[in-house]
Every structure is written in C-alpha cells, then in structure tokens.
Tab-separated table of C-alpha atoms in Angstrom:
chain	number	residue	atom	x	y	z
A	20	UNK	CA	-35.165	52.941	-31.446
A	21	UNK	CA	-32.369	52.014	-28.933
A	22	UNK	CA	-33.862	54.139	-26.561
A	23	UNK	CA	-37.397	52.650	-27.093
A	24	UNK	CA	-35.973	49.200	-26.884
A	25	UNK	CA	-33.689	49.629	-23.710
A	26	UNK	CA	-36.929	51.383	-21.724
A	27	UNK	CA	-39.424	48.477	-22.681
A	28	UNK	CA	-36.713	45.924	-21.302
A	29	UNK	CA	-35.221	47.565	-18.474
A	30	UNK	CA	-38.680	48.776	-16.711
A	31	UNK	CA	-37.299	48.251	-13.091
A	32	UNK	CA	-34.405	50.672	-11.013
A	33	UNK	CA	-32.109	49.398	-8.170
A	34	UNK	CA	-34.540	51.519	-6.057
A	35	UNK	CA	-37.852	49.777	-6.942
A	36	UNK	CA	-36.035	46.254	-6.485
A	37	UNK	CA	-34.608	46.978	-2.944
A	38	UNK	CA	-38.172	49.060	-1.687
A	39	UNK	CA	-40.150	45.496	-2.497
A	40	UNK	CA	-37.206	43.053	-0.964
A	41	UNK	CA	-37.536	44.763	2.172
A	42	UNK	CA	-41.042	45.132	2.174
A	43	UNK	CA	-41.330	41.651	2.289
A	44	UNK	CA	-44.510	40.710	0.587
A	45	UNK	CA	-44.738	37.779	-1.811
A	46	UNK	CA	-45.011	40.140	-5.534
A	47	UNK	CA	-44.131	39.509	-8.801
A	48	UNK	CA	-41.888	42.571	-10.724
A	49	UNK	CA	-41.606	42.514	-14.411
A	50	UNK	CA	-38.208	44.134	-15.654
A	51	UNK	CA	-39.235	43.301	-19.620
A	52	UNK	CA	-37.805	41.219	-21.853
A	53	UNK	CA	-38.815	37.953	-19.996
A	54	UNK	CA	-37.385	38.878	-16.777
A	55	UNK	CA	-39.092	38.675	-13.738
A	56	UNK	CA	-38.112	39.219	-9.866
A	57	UNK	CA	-40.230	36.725	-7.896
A	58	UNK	CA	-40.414	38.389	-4.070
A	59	UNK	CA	-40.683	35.381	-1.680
A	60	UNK	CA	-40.319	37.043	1.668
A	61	UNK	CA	-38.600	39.954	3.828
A	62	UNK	CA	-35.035	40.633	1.305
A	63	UNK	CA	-35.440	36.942	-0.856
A	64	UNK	CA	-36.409	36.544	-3.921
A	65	UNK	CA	-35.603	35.087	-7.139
A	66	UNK	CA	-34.626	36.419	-10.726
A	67	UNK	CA	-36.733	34.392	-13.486
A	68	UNK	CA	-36.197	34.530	-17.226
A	69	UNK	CA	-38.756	32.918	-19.666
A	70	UNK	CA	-37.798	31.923	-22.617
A	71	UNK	CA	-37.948	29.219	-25.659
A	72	UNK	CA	-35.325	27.824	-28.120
A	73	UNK	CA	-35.237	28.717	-31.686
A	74	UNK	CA	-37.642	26.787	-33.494
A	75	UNK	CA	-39.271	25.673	-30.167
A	76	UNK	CA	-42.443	26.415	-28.888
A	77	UNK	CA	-42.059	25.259	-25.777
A	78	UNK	CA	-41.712	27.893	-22.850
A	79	UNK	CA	-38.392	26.957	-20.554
A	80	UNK	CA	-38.328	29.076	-16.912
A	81	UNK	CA	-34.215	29.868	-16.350
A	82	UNK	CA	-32.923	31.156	-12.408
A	83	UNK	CA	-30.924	34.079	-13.134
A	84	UNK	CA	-29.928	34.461	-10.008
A	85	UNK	CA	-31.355	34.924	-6.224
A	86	UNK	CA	-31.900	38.462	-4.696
A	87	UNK	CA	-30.678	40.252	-2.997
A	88	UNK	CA	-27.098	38.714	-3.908
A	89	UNK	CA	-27.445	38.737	-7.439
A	90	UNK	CA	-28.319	42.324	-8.181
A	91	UNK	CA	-30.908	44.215	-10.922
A	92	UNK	CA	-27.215	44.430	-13.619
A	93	UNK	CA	-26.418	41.070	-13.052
A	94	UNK	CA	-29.547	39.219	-13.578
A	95	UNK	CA	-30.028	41.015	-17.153
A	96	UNK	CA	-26.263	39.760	-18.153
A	97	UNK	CA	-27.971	36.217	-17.015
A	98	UNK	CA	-31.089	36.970	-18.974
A	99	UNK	CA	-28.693	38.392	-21.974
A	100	UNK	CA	-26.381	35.237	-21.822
A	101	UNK	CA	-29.527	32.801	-21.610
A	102	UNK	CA	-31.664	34.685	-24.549
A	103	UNK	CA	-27.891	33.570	-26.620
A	104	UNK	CA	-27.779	30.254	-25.906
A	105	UNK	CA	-31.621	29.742	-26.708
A	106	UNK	CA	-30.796	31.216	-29.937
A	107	UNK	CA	-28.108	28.686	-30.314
A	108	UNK	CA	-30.815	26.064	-29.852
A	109	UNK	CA	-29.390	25.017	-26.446
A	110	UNK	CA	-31.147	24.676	-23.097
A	111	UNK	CA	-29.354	26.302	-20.611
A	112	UNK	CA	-30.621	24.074	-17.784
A	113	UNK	CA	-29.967	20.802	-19.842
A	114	UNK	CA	-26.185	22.221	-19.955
A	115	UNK	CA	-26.243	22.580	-16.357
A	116	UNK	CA	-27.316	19.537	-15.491
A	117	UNK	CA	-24.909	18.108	-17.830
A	118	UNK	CA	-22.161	20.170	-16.007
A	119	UNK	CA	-22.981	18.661	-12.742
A	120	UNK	CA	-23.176	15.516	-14.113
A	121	UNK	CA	-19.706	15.919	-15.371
A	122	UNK	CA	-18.052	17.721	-12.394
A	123	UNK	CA	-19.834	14.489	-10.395
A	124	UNK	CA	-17.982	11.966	-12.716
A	125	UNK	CA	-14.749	13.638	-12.640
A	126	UNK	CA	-15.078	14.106	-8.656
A	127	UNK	CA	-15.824	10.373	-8.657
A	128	UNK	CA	-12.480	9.175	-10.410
A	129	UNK	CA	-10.448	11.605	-8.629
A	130	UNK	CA	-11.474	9.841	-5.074
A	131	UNK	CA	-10.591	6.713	-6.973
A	132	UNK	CA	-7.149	6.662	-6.841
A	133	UNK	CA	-5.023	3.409	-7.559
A	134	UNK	CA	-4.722	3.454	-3.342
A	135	UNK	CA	-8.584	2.828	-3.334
A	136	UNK	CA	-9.050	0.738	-6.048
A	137	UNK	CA	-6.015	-1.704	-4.801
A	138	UNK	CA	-8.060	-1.844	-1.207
A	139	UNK	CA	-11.793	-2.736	-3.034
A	140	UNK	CA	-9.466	-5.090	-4.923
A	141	UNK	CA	-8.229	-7.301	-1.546
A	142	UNK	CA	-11.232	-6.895	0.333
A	143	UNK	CA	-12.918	-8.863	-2.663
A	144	UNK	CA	-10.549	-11.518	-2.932
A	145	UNK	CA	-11.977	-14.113	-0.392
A	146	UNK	CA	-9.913	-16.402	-2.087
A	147	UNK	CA	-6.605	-15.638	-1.140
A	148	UNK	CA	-4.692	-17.130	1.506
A	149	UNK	CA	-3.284	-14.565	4.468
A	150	UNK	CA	0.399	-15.125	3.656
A	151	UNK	CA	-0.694	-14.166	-0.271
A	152	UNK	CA	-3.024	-11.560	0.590
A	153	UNK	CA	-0.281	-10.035	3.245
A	154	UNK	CA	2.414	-10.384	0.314
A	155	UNK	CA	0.557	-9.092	-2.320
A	156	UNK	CA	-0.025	-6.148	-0.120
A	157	UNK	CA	3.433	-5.321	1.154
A	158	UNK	CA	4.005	-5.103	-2.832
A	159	UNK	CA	1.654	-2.428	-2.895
A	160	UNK	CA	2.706	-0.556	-0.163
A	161	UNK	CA	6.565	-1.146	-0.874
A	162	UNK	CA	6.616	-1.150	-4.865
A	163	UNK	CA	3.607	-0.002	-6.522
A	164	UNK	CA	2.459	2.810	-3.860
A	165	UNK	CA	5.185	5.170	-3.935
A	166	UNK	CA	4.849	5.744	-7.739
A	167	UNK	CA	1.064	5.885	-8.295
A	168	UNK	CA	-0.469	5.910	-4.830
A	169	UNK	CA	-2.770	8.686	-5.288
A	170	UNK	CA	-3.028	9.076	-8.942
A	171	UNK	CA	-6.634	8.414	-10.283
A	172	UNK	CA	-6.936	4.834	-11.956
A	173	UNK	CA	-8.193	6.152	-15.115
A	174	UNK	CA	-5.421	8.628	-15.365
A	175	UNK	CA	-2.316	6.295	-14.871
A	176	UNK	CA	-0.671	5.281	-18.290
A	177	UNK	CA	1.355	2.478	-19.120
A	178	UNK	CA	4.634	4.660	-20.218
A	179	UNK	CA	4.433	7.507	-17.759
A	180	UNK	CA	3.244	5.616	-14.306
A	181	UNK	CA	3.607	1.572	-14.478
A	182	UNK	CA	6.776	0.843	-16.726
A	183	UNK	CA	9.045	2.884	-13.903
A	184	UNK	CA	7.777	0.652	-11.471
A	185	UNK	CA	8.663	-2.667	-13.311
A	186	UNK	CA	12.241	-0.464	-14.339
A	187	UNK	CA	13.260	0.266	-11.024
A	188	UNK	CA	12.523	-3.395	-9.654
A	189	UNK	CA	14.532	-4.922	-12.835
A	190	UNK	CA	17.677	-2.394	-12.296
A	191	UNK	CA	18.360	-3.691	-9.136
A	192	UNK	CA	18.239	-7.143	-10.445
A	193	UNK	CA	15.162	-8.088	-8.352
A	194	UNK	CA	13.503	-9.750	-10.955
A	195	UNK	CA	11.318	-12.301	-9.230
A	196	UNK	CA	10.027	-9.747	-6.965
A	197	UNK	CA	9.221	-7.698	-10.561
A	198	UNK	CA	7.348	-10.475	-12.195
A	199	UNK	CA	5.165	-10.572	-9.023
A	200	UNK	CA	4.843	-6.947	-8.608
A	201	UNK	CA	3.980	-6.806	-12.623
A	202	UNK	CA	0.895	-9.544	-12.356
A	203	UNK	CA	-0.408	-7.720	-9.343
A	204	UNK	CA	-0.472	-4.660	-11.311
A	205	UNK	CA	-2.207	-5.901	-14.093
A	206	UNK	CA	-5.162	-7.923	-11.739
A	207	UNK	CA	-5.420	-4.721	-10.098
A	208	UNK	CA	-6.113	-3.070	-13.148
A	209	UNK	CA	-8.439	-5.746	-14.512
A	210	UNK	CA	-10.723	-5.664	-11.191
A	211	UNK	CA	-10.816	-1.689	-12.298
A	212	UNK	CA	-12.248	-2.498	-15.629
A	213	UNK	CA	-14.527	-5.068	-14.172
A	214	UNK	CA	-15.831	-2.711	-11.903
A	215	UNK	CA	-16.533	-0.051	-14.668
A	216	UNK	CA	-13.897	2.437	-13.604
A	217	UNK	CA	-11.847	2.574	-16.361
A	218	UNK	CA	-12.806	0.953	-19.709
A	219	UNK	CA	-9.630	-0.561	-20.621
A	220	UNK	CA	-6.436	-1.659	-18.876
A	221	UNK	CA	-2.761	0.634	-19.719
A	222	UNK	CA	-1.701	-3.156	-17.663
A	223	UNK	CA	-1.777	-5.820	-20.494
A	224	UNK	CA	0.813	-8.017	-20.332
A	225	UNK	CA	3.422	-6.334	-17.886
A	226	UNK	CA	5.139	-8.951	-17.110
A	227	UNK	CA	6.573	-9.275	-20.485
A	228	UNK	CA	8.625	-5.790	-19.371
A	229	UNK	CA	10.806	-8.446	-17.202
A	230	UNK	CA	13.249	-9.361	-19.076
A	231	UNK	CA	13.719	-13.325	-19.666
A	232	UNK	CA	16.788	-15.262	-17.564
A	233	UNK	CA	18.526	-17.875	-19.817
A	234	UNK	CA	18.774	-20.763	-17.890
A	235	UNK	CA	22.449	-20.546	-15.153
A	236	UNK	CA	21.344	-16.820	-15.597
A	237	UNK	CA	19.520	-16.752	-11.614
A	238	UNK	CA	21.810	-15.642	-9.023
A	239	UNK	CA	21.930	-16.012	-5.171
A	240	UNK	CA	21.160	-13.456	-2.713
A	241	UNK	CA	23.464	-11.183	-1.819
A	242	UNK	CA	24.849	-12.273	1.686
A	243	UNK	CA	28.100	-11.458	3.939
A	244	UNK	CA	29.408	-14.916	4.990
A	245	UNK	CA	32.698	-14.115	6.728
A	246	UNK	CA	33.562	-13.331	10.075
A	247	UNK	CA	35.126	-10.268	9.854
A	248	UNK	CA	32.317	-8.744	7.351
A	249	UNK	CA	29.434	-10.386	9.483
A	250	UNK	CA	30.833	-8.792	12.649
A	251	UNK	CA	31.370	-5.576	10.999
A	252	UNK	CA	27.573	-5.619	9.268
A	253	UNK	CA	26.146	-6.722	12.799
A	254	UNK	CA	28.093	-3.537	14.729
A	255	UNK	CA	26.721	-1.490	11.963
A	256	UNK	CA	23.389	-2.678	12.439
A	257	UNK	CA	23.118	-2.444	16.119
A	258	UNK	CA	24.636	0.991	16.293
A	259	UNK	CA	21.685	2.085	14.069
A	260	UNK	CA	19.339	0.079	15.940
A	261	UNK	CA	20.399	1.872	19.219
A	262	UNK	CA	20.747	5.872	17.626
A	263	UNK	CA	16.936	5.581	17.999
A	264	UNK	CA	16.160	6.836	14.308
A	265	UNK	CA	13.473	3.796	13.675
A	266	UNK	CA	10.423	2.472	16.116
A	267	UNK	CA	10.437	0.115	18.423
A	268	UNK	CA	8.368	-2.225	15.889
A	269	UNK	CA	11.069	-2.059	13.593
A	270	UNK	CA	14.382	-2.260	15.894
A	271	UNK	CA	12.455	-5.240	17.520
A	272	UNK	CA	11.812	-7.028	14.326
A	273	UNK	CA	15.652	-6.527	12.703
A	274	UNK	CA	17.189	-7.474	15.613
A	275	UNK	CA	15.169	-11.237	15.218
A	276	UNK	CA	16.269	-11.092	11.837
A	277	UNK	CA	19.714	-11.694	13.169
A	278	UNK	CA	19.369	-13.386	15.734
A	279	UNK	CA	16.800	-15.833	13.782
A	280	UNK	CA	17.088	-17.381	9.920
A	281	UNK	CA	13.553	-17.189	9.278
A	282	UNK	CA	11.699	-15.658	5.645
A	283	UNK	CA	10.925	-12.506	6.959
A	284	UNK	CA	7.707	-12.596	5.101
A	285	UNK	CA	7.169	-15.458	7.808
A	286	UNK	CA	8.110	-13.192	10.836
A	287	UNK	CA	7.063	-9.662	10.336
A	288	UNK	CA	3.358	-11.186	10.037
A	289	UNK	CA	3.974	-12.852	13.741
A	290	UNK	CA	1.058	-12.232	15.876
A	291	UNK	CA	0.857	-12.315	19.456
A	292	UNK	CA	-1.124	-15.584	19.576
A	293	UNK	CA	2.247	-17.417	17.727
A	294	UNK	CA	4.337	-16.543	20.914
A	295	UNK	CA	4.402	-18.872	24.125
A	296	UNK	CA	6.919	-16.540	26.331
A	297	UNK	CA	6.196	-19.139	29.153
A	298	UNK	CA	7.135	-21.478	26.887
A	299	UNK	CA	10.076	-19.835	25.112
A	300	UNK	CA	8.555	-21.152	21.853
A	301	UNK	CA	7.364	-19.554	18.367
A	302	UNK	CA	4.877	-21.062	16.239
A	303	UNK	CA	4.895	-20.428	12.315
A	304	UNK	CA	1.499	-21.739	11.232
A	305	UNK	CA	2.655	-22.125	7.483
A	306	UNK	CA	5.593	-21.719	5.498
A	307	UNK	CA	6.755	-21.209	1.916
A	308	UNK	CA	6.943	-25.459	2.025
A	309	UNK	CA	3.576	-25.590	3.401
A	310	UNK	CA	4.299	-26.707	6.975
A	311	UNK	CA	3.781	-25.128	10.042
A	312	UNK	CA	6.933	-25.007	12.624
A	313	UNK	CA	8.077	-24.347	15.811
A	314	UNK	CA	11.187	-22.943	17.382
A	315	UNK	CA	12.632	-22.684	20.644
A	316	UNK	CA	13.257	-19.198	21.642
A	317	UNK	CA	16.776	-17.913	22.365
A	318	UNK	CA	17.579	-15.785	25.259
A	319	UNK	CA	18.323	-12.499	23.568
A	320	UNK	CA	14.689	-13.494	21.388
A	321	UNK	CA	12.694	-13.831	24.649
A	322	UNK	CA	14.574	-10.551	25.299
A	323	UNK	CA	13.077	-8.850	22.184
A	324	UNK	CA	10.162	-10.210	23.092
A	325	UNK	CA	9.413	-9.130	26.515
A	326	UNK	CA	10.202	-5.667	25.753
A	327	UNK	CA	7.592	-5.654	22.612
A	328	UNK	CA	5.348	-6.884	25.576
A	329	UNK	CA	5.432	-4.060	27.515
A	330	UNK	CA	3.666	-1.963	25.021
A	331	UNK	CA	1.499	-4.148	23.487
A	332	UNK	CA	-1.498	-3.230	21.325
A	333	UNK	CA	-3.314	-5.496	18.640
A	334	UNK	CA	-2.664	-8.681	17.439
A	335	UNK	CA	0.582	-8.199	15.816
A	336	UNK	CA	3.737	-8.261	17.323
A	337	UNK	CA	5.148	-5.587	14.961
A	338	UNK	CA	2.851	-3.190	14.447
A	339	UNK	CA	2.818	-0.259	12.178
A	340	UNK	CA	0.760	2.090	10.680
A	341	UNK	CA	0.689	0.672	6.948
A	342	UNK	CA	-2.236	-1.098	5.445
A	343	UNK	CA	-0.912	-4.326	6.340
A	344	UNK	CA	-1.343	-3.542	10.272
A	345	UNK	CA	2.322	-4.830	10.875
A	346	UNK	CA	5.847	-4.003	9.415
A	347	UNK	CA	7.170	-4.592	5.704
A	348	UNK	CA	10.234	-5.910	4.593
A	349	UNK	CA	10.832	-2.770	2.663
A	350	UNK	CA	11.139	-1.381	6.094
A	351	UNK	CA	13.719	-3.671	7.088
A	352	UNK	CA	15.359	-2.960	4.126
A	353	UNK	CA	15.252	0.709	4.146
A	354	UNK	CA	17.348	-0.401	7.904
A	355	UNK	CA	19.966	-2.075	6.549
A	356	UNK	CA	20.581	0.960	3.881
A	357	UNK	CA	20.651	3.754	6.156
A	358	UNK	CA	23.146	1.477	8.349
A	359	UNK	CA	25.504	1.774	5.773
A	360	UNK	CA	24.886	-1.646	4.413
A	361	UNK	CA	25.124	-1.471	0.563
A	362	UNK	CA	22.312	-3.099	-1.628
A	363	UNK	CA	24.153	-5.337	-3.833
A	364	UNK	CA	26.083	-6.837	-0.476
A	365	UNK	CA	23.642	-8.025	1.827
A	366	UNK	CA	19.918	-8.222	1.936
A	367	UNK	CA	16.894	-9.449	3.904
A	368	UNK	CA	17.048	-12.937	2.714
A	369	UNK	CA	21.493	-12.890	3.707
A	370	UNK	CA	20.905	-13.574	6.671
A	371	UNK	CA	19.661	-17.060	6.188
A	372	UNK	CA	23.454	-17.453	4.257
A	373	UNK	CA	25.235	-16.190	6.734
A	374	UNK	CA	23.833	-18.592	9.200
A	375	UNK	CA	23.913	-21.520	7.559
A	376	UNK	CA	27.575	-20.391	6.247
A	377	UNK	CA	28.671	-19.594	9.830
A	378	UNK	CA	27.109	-22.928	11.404
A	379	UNK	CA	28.435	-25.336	9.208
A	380	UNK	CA	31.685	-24.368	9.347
A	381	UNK	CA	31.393	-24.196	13.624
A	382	UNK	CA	30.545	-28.322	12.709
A	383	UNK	CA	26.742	-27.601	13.196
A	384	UNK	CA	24.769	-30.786	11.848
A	385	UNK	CA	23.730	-30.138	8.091
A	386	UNK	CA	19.958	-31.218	9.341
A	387	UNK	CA	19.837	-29.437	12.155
A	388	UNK	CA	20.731	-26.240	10.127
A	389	UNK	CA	18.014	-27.434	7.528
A	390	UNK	CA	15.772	-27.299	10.238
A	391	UNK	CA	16.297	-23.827	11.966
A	392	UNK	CA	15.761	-22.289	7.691
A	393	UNK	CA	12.911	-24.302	7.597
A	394	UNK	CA	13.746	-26.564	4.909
A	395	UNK	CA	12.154	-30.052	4.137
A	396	UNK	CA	15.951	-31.943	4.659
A	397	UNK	CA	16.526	-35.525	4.897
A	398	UNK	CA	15.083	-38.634	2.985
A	399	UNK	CA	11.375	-39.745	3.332
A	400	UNK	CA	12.496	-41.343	6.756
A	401	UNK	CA	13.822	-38.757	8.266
A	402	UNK	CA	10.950	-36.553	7.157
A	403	UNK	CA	8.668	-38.500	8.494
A	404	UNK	CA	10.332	-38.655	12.148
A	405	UNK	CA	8.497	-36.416	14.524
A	406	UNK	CA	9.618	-32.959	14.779
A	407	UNK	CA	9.442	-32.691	17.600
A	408	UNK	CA	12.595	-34.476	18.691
A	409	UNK	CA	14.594	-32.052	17.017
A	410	UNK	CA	13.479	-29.470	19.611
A	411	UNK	CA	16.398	-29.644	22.199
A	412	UNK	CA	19.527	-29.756	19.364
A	413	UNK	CA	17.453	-26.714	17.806
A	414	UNK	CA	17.377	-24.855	20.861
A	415	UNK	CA	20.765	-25.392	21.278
A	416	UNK	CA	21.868	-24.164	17.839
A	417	UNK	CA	19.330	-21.567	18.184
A	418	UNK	CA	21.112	-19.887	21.328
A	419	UNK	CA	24.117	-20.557	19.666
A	420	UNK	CA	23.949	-18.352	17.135
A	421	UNK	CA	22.289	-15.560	19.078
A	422	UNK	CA	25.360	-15.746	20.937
A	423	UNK	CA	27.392	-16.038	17.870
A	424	UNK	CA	26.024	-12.611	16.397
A	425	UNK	CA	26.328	-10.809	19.778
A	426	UNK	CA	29.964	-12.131	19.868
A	427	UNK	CA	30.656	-11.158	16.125
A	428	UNK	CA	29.267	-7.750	16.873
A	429	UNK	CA	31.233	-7.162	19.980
A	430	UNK	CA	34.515	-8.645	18.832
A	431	UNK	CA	34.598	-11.617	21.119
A	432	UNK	CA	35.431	-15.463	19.598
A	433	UNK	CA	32.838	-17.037	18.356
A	434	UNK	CA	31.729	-19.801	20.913
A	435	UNK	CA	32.121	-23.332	20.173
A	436	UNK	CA	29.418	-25.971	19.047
A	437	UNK	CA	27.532	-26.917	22.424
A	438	UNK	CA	28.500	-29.983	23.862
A	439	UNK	CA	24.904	-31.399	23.811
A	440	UNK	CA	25.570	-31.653	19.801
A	441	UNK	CA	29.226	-32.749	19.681
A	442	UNK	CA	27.576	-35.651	21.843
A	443	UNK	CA	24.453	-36.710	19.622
A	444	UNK	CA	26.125	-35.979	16.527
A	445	UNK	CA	29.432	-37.894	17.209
C-alpha cells in the first residue's frame, strides 16, 4: 500500500522535469498529491501545491518553490511541510505574510535608534531658541550618545542604558549638567511615544536619579587661580596644543578659551558673520543674561583668527564633524585631560576664575572685569550707561591678559595694569 501510495504521488522523475524546462513550452505537469510544475518558458517554471485547511472548503494555491532552482525532492518536502500545516488549520501564506510583516517591524525599530529618534526630535522643535537647541544637542552628542547612540529606542531600559548615564554625570559631581541631561532624556523619550515608536517611556521621572543639594551644599567650579599653577596649566596646555594630536578647530578654539573669559557655550557656536577682523571686534548676539555683547579683539585673538581664515569653510568658525556643525565643550574638555590637567582641578568654566582672580589682584577695575565675563555689574545707572564706552578700557584689559597668559606660560612677569586704566580709574 506504500508502494501504491508513493507511485500515485510521485508520478514525475528528475528526467521528465528537466526534458520540459528546456523545452520551453508553457505546460502544466502533475507530480500527484496536489503538486503541480507550472512551465512558463525556456528552464522557468513554478512548483504549485493545492490544498485546503482542515475543516475548510476553500481551495488555497501554495509556491513551493521556482524551477529550475528548487528541484523535483525539494518541492515535495514543500508540498509535505504545507499539507502539515493545513492540517494544523494554518494557512501557510497568511504565516508568511505575517513573517514579513514582522521582519518589516523589527527592521523598522532597528533603523530607529535613539541617534534617529533624538534628530526627528530637534528638527520638530521650532520652538527652541539656537543657544537651547545647540545645548541640548551637545548633551546628546557629549552625554547621552556614547552610551545609547545606536541602540534601538524600544530596546533601551531604564536600569541597563539610561541610569549609567545620569550615574556617571552625578559621580563627577556635575549635577546641574545631570538634571539637564536627565529632562532631555525623558522629552526625548516622550516625543518617541508620541510618535508611536515605543508605547511607553523606561524615562519617567529621571531627574529624580539626581540626588537633592541641601541648601550651602553647591560648590564652585574647579579653577587654578595662582600664578605658579596658572603658568604651569597654560605650558601644559600649549605644549598639547602644539604636539598636533587635535584639529585645527579645536587648538583654535582652546587657545581663545585662554586668552578670552567667555561661556564657552557662547564661543564654540561663533560663526563667521560674529567676527569683524577689520574691525578687531566679536559680536555675541545673546548671552546666558540675555544681552548681546561685543569685545575688542586682542592681538594673539586676531592671531587665532586669521589663521582659522585661511581655511575657511561654512558658517562656523569651529567646525567639526558632529551634529552640531561646530565643536563641543566635551571636546575642549577631553583637551584639558589629555594635557595632563586633572578633572577635579580645573575645568572649562576655570578659566573665567582665573581671570577675574588674576585681574583683580593686577588692580584691574571690578567693572571692567564684570564686563569682559559678561556680567550685568553696577547699579541701574551704570547699567544703563552705553556700552559702548567701555570699549577702549576693555580692549585694554583684554590685551592684557592675552599677554598675561603668554607671559605665565613662558615664565616671564606678568605685565602691569596699562596706564590708560591706572589713569581713568585713579
């Protein structure tokens, strides 16, 4: 009966199916058992099985395969495997399309990676001002990025993926910058479930991972404020700066951070269009007090300047290849590390100490030194005068310290207040 049954199914040989592929002509060959080959020209064809579920009436035509690739053998384990499933009361080309629909979700959350998903999020948020939108972005790049940067959004989890990111932020102490980093996680996240992409966020309440200062608990900046350590931080720096391990973009914009006190968030963003070389002057459209500023470049700035000139490209005087378009502070940061400048004794933000440490005791005028940090200083009168006779005593004080760090770092004395403000500030 096995006999019987294997010569009413298998009617076709190997020999039969190759003869009629290479004849060529459009013929239909009936192995048995619902299996068809369906000759469609010169060596194609296609393998058909017909078949119905169990309890189902209704006839369902499977592919079993395409000829001459998927041989006489193989398209009976197709037809075998099919007849199974029918029995099982399952439609084998339902379960494919269901497969593709599957491998087409999962291949759609795999290209949306936190990376993506933190782009769709800024490019949506008309709202923001530049200086937020560049902030919030340097965050990503510097904080968030090299944890999670390519990990799918719906496969990041709160323990495994977002509280190291908060962790490492409140170790070093930073925890302002981990408050901020924390809410931009969690709007992040909150656009994803907006958008459909994952259907709830692992980013609740992440901020409450910071842990609360008591009040007298906030501490300063770390900064170097004395001679001898500022000279030996700024020969540090500038023998790094000069073994040519960083960019041009990057050299270019640590050297202004000495040689200028300004937020760095307020000078890596400096674009082309802010600098009057003619001039000698730099133009901050807006800063952290909401007023826009200008300051007289020093000689060893104009310097810096010219030779960013020469090579040029884009709108930003910095440039770099992150998604910002222009340098981070992380990379300034990741400068003063590798020249041997410890984290918990000077950072980004020092320099504005060491300044205003180093001026006032040269006899600088407390408002002039306001002005060159940018701070709002004096009463309503003297807030109201116009800014822009401070120019010339800013200048002065300006080229004054440029000459002050190049002195520091090549062991010279530090030069005297100029004349011009012993004079007017008598």
């Amino acid at each position: 009966m096995a006999e019987a049954a294997e010569g009413k199914n298998n009617r076709l040989s190997a020999s039969e199916v190759g003869k009629a592929l290479r004849a060529g002509k459009p013929v239909t060959l009936k192995d048995g058992g619902s299996l068809s080959l369906i000759v469609t020209g010169k060596n194609a064809g296609k393998w058909v099985y017909i078949g119905r579920k169990s309890g189902d009436r209704t006839n369902i035509k499977l592919i079993c395969g395409y000829a001459p690739e998927t041989g006489l053998s193989a398209a009976r384990a197709k037809r075998d495997e099919y007849r199974l499933l029918l029995k099982q009361g399952i439609n084998p080309n339902e379960q494919r399309r269901e497969e593709l629909a599957e491998a087409k979700r999962k291949k759609q959350e795999a290209e949306k990676t936190f990376s993506v998903v933190a782009g769709e999020y800024f490019r949506i948020r008309k709202d923001m001002t530049e200086k937020t939108r560049q902030g919030d972005m340097g965050r990503v790049e510097n904080h968030i990025n090299p944890f999670i940067k390519n990990i799918p959004i719906v496969d990041i989890r709160r323990k495994e993926h977002l509280k190291p990111i908060i962790d490492k932020l409140v170790a070093r102490e930073a925890h302002t910058q981990a408050r901020r980093v924390a809410g931009l996680i969690e709007r992040i996240f909150s656009y994803a479930v907006d958008a459909g992409y994952i259907q709830g966020t692992p980013a609740d309440h992440l901020t409450r991972l910071v842990p609360r200062q008591g009040r007298g608990e906030m501490k300063h900046h770390p900064a170097i404020t004395g001679k001898e350590e500022a000279a030996a931080m700024f020969r540090k720096l500038w023998a790094y700066m000069e073994s040519g391990r960083s960019g041009p973009s990057i050299v270019a914009a640590m050297r202004l951070s000495c040689y200028l006190p300004v937020r760095n968030g307020n000078m890596i963003a400096a674009r082309w269009e802010d600098i009057d070389l003619k001039k000698g002057l730099w133009t901050f459209s807006q800063t952290k007090n909401g007023r826009g500023y200008t300051v007289p470049l020093s000689r060893q700035m104009k310097e810096v300047f010219a030779a960013l000139a020469m090579f040029r490209r884009g709108a930003w005087c910095f440039p770099s290849g992150s998604n910002t378009g222009h340098v981070s502070n992380g990379g300034l940061i990741k400068v003063l590390r590798a020249a041997g400048i410890p984290q918990g004794e000077h950072c980004l933000h020092g320099f504005r100490s060491t300044f205003e440490t180093l001026a006032l005791e040269a006899g600088i005028p407390k408002l002039i030194c306001e002005r060159a940090l940018f701070h709002v200083a004096g009463d309503s009168t003297e807030q109201a005068y116009n800014r822009a006779e401070y120019m010339e005593p800013l200048g002065l004080v300006l080229q004054w310290w440029a000459d002050t760090v190049d002195a520091l770092r090549d062991g010279e004395d530090v030069p005297p207040m100029p004349e011009k403000l012993i004079a007017a500030y008598r």
